[in-house]
């Protein structure tokens, strides 16, 4: 389950409803999906050409509902580990404050990462996402992302356009 920490305060939220209510105030979306369905006998037996394809099949209903609600067009799976070639260079694209012209939608399947949000009220807060957490960072929201210490995460990414998102960095 996610953990939200407000920088410069002692405020820490770990309850899903409290996190959802807090981030909604900044236009973000947060919800929990049932990650246990990935580990059922049926899911393990599912035929797929790759682990990424299997993950997309297991969560096909949730992805379809999300696409319909948000007008999203495509979904894929990204998996990062310490063994990922050029991991530091890849992470350097995410760890500087930026915004996008479309929503950044991530559902965590495995591992952990931290989205840091810079609100319009200048409040800065970290949302550490864990397996089962879905976070929607709306277009135009200043933020950055980093992996946790183990540098491991697998996420379903959902996009508005087939081209994916482009970062616009704060000058």
Tab-separated table of C-alpha atoms in Angstrom:
chain	number	residue	atom	x	y	z
A	1	UNK	CA	0.000	0.000	0.000
A	2	UNK	CA	1.198	3.503	-0.815
A	3	UNK	CA	2.683	5.881	1.703
A	4	UNK	CA	2.294	9.647	1.318
A	5	UNK	CA	4.723	11.993	3.064
A	6	UNK	CA	4.271	15.779	3.065
A	7	UNK	CA	7.689	17.405	2.965
A	8	UNK	CA	8.520	19.865	5.761
A	9	UNK	CA	5.913	18.298	8.072
A	10	UNK	CA	5.424	15.133	10.093
A	11	UNK	CA	2.326	14.244	8.048
A	12	UNK	CA	2.395	10.656	6.765
A	13	UNK	CA	-0.632	8.912	5.273
A	14	UNK	CA	-0.847	5.145	4.791
A	15	UNK	CA	-4.611	4.591	4.566
A	16	UNK	CA	-5.789	4.241	0.946
A	17	UNK	CA	-8.897	6.400	1.484
A	18	UNK	CA	-6.852	9.145	3.178
A	19	UNK	CA	-4.263	9.086	0.378
A	20	UNK	CA	-7.012	9.226	-2.252
A	21	UNK	CA	-8.696	12.189	-0.525
A	22	UNK	CA	-5.382	14.061	-0.159
A	23	UNK	CA	-4.208	13.604	-3.764
A	24	UNK	CA	-7.666	14.436	-5.175
A	25	UNK	CA	-7.126	17.909	-3.731
A	26	UNK	CA	-4.255	18.231	-6.203
A	27	UNK	CA	-6.146	16.710	-9.139
A	28	UNK	CA	-4.376	13.339	-8.905
A	29	UNK	CA	-6.070	9.965	-8.911
A	30	UNK	CA	-5.229	7.065	-6.605
A	31	UNK	CA	-6.778	3.645	-6.304
A	32	UNK	CA	-5.930	0.090	-5.338
A	33	UNK	CA	-6.247	-2.868	-7.683
A	34	UNK	CA	-6.249	-6.463	-6.449
A	35	UNK	CA	-2.619	-7.477	-7.017
A	36	UNK	CA	-3.298	-10.998	-5.684
A	37	UNK	CA	-5.076	-11.921	-8.917
A	38	UNK	CA	-1.662	-11.912	-10.618
A	39	UNK	CA	-0.647	-14.899	-8.485
A	40	UNK	CA	-3.698	-17.115	-8.920
A	41	UNK	CA	-3.505	-20.523	-10.547
A	42	UNK	CA	-5.527	-19.174	-13.485
A	43	UNK	CA	-3.161	-16.233	-13.986
A	44	UNK	CA	-0.086	-18.461	-13.797
A	45	UNK	CA	-1.586	-20.804	-16.404
A	46	UNK	CA	-2.472	-17.967	-18.767
A	47	UNK	CA	-0.813	-18.327	-22.156
A	48	UNK	CA	1.268	-15.330	-23.127
A	49	UNK	CA	4.357	-14.675	-25.197
A	50	UNK	CA	6.007	-12.718	-22.390
A	51	UNK	CA	5.560	-11.830	-18.726
A	52	UNK	CA	4.547	-8.323	-19.805
A	53	UNK	CA	1.775	-9.733	-22.018
A	54	UNK	CA	0.579	-11.975	-19.174
A	55	UNK	CA	0.370	-8.970	-16.817
A	56	UNK	CA	-1.681	-7.024	-19.373
A	57	UNK	CA	-4.040	-10.005	-19.791
A	58	UNK	CA	-4.527	-10.451	-16.046
A	59	UNK	CA	-5.468	-6.775	-15.614
A	60	UNK	CA	-7.295	-6.412	-18.954
A	61	UNK	CA	-10.659	-5.553	-17.353
A	62	UNK	CA	-9.167	-2.873	-15.084
A	63	UNK	CA	-7.164	-1.390	-17.981
A	64	UNK	CA	-10.249	-1.340	-20.228
A	65	UNK	CA	-12.284	0.475	-17.546
A	66	UNK	CA	-9.459	2.959	-16.989
A	67	UNK	CA	-9.151	3.592	-20.735
A	68	UNK	CA	-12.875	4.254	-20.987
A	69	UNK	CA	-12.897	6.607	-17.967
A	70	UNK	CA	-9.815	8.559	-19.000
A	71	UNK	CA	-9.878	8.371	-22.783
A	72	UNK	CA	-6.591	6.471	-22.827
A	73	UNK	CA	-5.515	4.605	-25.969
A	74	UNK	CA	-2.724	2.188	-25.128
A	75	UNK	CA	-1.030	0.296	-22.322
A	76	UNK	CA	2.294	-1.441	-21.890
A	77	UNK	CA	4.460	-2.848	-19.113
A	78	UNK	CA	7.865	-1.549	-18.088
A	79	UNK	CA	10.182	-3.512	-15.814
A	80	UNK	CA	13.292	-1.918	-14.300
A	81	UNK	CA	15.902	-3.687	-12.176
A	82	UNK	CA	19.504	-2.952	-11.222
A	83	UNK	CA	20.437	-5.136	-14.236
A	84	UNK	CA	18.534	-2.917	-16.715
A	85	UNK	CA	21.091	-1.583	-19.240
A	86	UNK	CA	21.760	2.146	-18.779
A	87	UNK	CA	19.407	2.281	-15.784
A	88	UNK	CA	20.966	5.471	-14.378
A	89	UNK	CA	20.646	7.265	-17.721
A	90	UNK	CA	17.030	6.138	-18.016
A	91	UNK	CA	16.204	7.291	-14.481
A	92	UNK	CA	17.824	10.666	-15.210
A	93	UNK	CA	14.881	11.360	-17.558
A	94	UNK	CA	12.456	11.044	-14.641
A	95	UNK	CA	14.289	12.469	-11.609
A	96	UNK	CA	14.176	16.152	-12.599
A	97	UNK	CA	11.048	18.237	-12.117
A	98	UNK	CA	8.872	18.043	-15.214
A	99	UNK	CA	5.319	17.994	-16.511
A	100	UNK	CA	3.589	16.308	-19.434
A	101	UNK	CA	0.956	17.261	-21.982
A	102	UNK	CA	-0.924	14.081	-21.075
A	103	UNK	CA	-1.636	12.202	-17.858
A	104	UNK	CA	1.038	9.942	-16.422
A	105	UNK	CA	-0.752	6.751	-15.388
A	106	UNK	CA	1.093	3.989	-13.532
A	107	UNK	CA	-0.078	0.781	-11.866
A	108	UNK	CA	2.622	-0.931	-9.800
A	109	UNK	CA	2.837	-4.683	-10.266
A	110	UNK	CA	6.122	-5.250	-8.417
A	111	UNK	CA	8.748	-3.167	-6.634
A	112	UNK	CA	8.444	0.417	-5.407
A	113	UNK	CA	9.006	3.957	-6.573
A	114	UNK	CA	8.405	7.512	-5.401
A	115	UNK	CA	6.461	10.181	-7.262
A	116	UNK	CA	7.200	13.611	-5.836
A	117	UNK	CA	4.465	16.129	-6.562
A	118	UNK	CA	4.990	19.910	-6.499
A	119	UNK	CA	1.518	21.332	-5.965
A	120	UNK	CA	0.328	24.681	-7.263
A	121	UNK	CA	0.232	25.799	-3.607
A	122	UNK	CA	3.991	25.012	-3.437
A	123	UNK	CA	3.331	22.057	-1.128
A	124	UNK	CA	5.643	19.175	-2.041
A	125	UNK	CA	4.732	15.601	-1.179
A	126	UNK	CA	6.070	12.135	-1.934
A	127	UNK	CA	3.814	9.239	-2.899
A	128	UNK	CA	5.705	5.972	-2.491
A	129	UNK	CA	3.837	3.465	-4.635
A	130	UNK	CA	3.819	-0.277	-3.975
A	131	UNK	CA	2.294	-3.315	-5.724
A	132	UNK	CA	-1.432	-2.764	-6.204
A	133	UNK	CA	-1.212	1.045	-6.296
A	134	UNK	CA	-2.480	3.011	-9.290
A	135	UNK	CA	-1.478	6.671	-9.480
A	136	UNK	CA	-2.693	9.146	-12.098
A	137	UNK	CA	-0.629	12.335	-12.339
A	138	UNK	CA	-2.653	14.700	-14.538
A	139	UNK	CA	-1.144	16.632	-17.417
A	140	UNK	CA	0.454	19.888	-16.359
A	141	UNK	CA	1.322	18.651	-12.848
A	142	UNK	CA	4.937	19.344	-11.864
A	143	UNK	CA	6.530	16.186	-10.499
A	144	UNK	CA	9.506	13.865	-10.606
A	145	UNK	CA	10.039	10.151	-10.033
A	146	UNK	CA	12.729	7.925	-8.593
A	147	UNK	CA	13.053	4.283	-7.676
A	148	UNK	CA	13.498	3.145	-4.092
A	149	UNK	CA	16.786	1.705	-2.824
A	150	UNK	CA	16.359	-1.709	-4.460
A	151	UNK	CA	15.935	-0.005	-7.885
A	152	UNK	CA	13.213	-2.446	-8.916
A	153	UNK	CA	9.767	-1.727	-10.303
A	154	UNK	CA	7.338	-3.277	-12.769
A	155	UNK	CA	4.453	-1.037	-13.874
A	156	UNK	CA	1.601	-0.997	-16.291
A	157	UNK	CA	1.758	2.331	-18.101
A	158	UNK	CA	-1.364	3.737	-19.743
A	159	UNK	CA	-1.158	6.461	-22.390
A	160	UNK	CA	-3.525	8.904	-24.080
A	161	UNK	CA	-1.644	8.658	-27.373
A	162	UNK	CA	0.210	5.763	-28.925
A	163	UNK	CA	3.394	7.879	-28.862
A	164	UNK	CA	3.504	7.937	-25.058
A	165	UNK	CA	4.369	10.964	-22.975
A	166	UNK	CA	7.033	13.607	-23.451
A	167	UNK	CA	8.582	15.385	-20.461
A	168	UNK	CA	8.795	19.185	-20.353
A	169	UNK	CA	11.376	20.170	-17.736
A	170	UNK	CA	11.094	23.191	-15.465
A	171	UNK	CA	13.637	25.828	-16.495
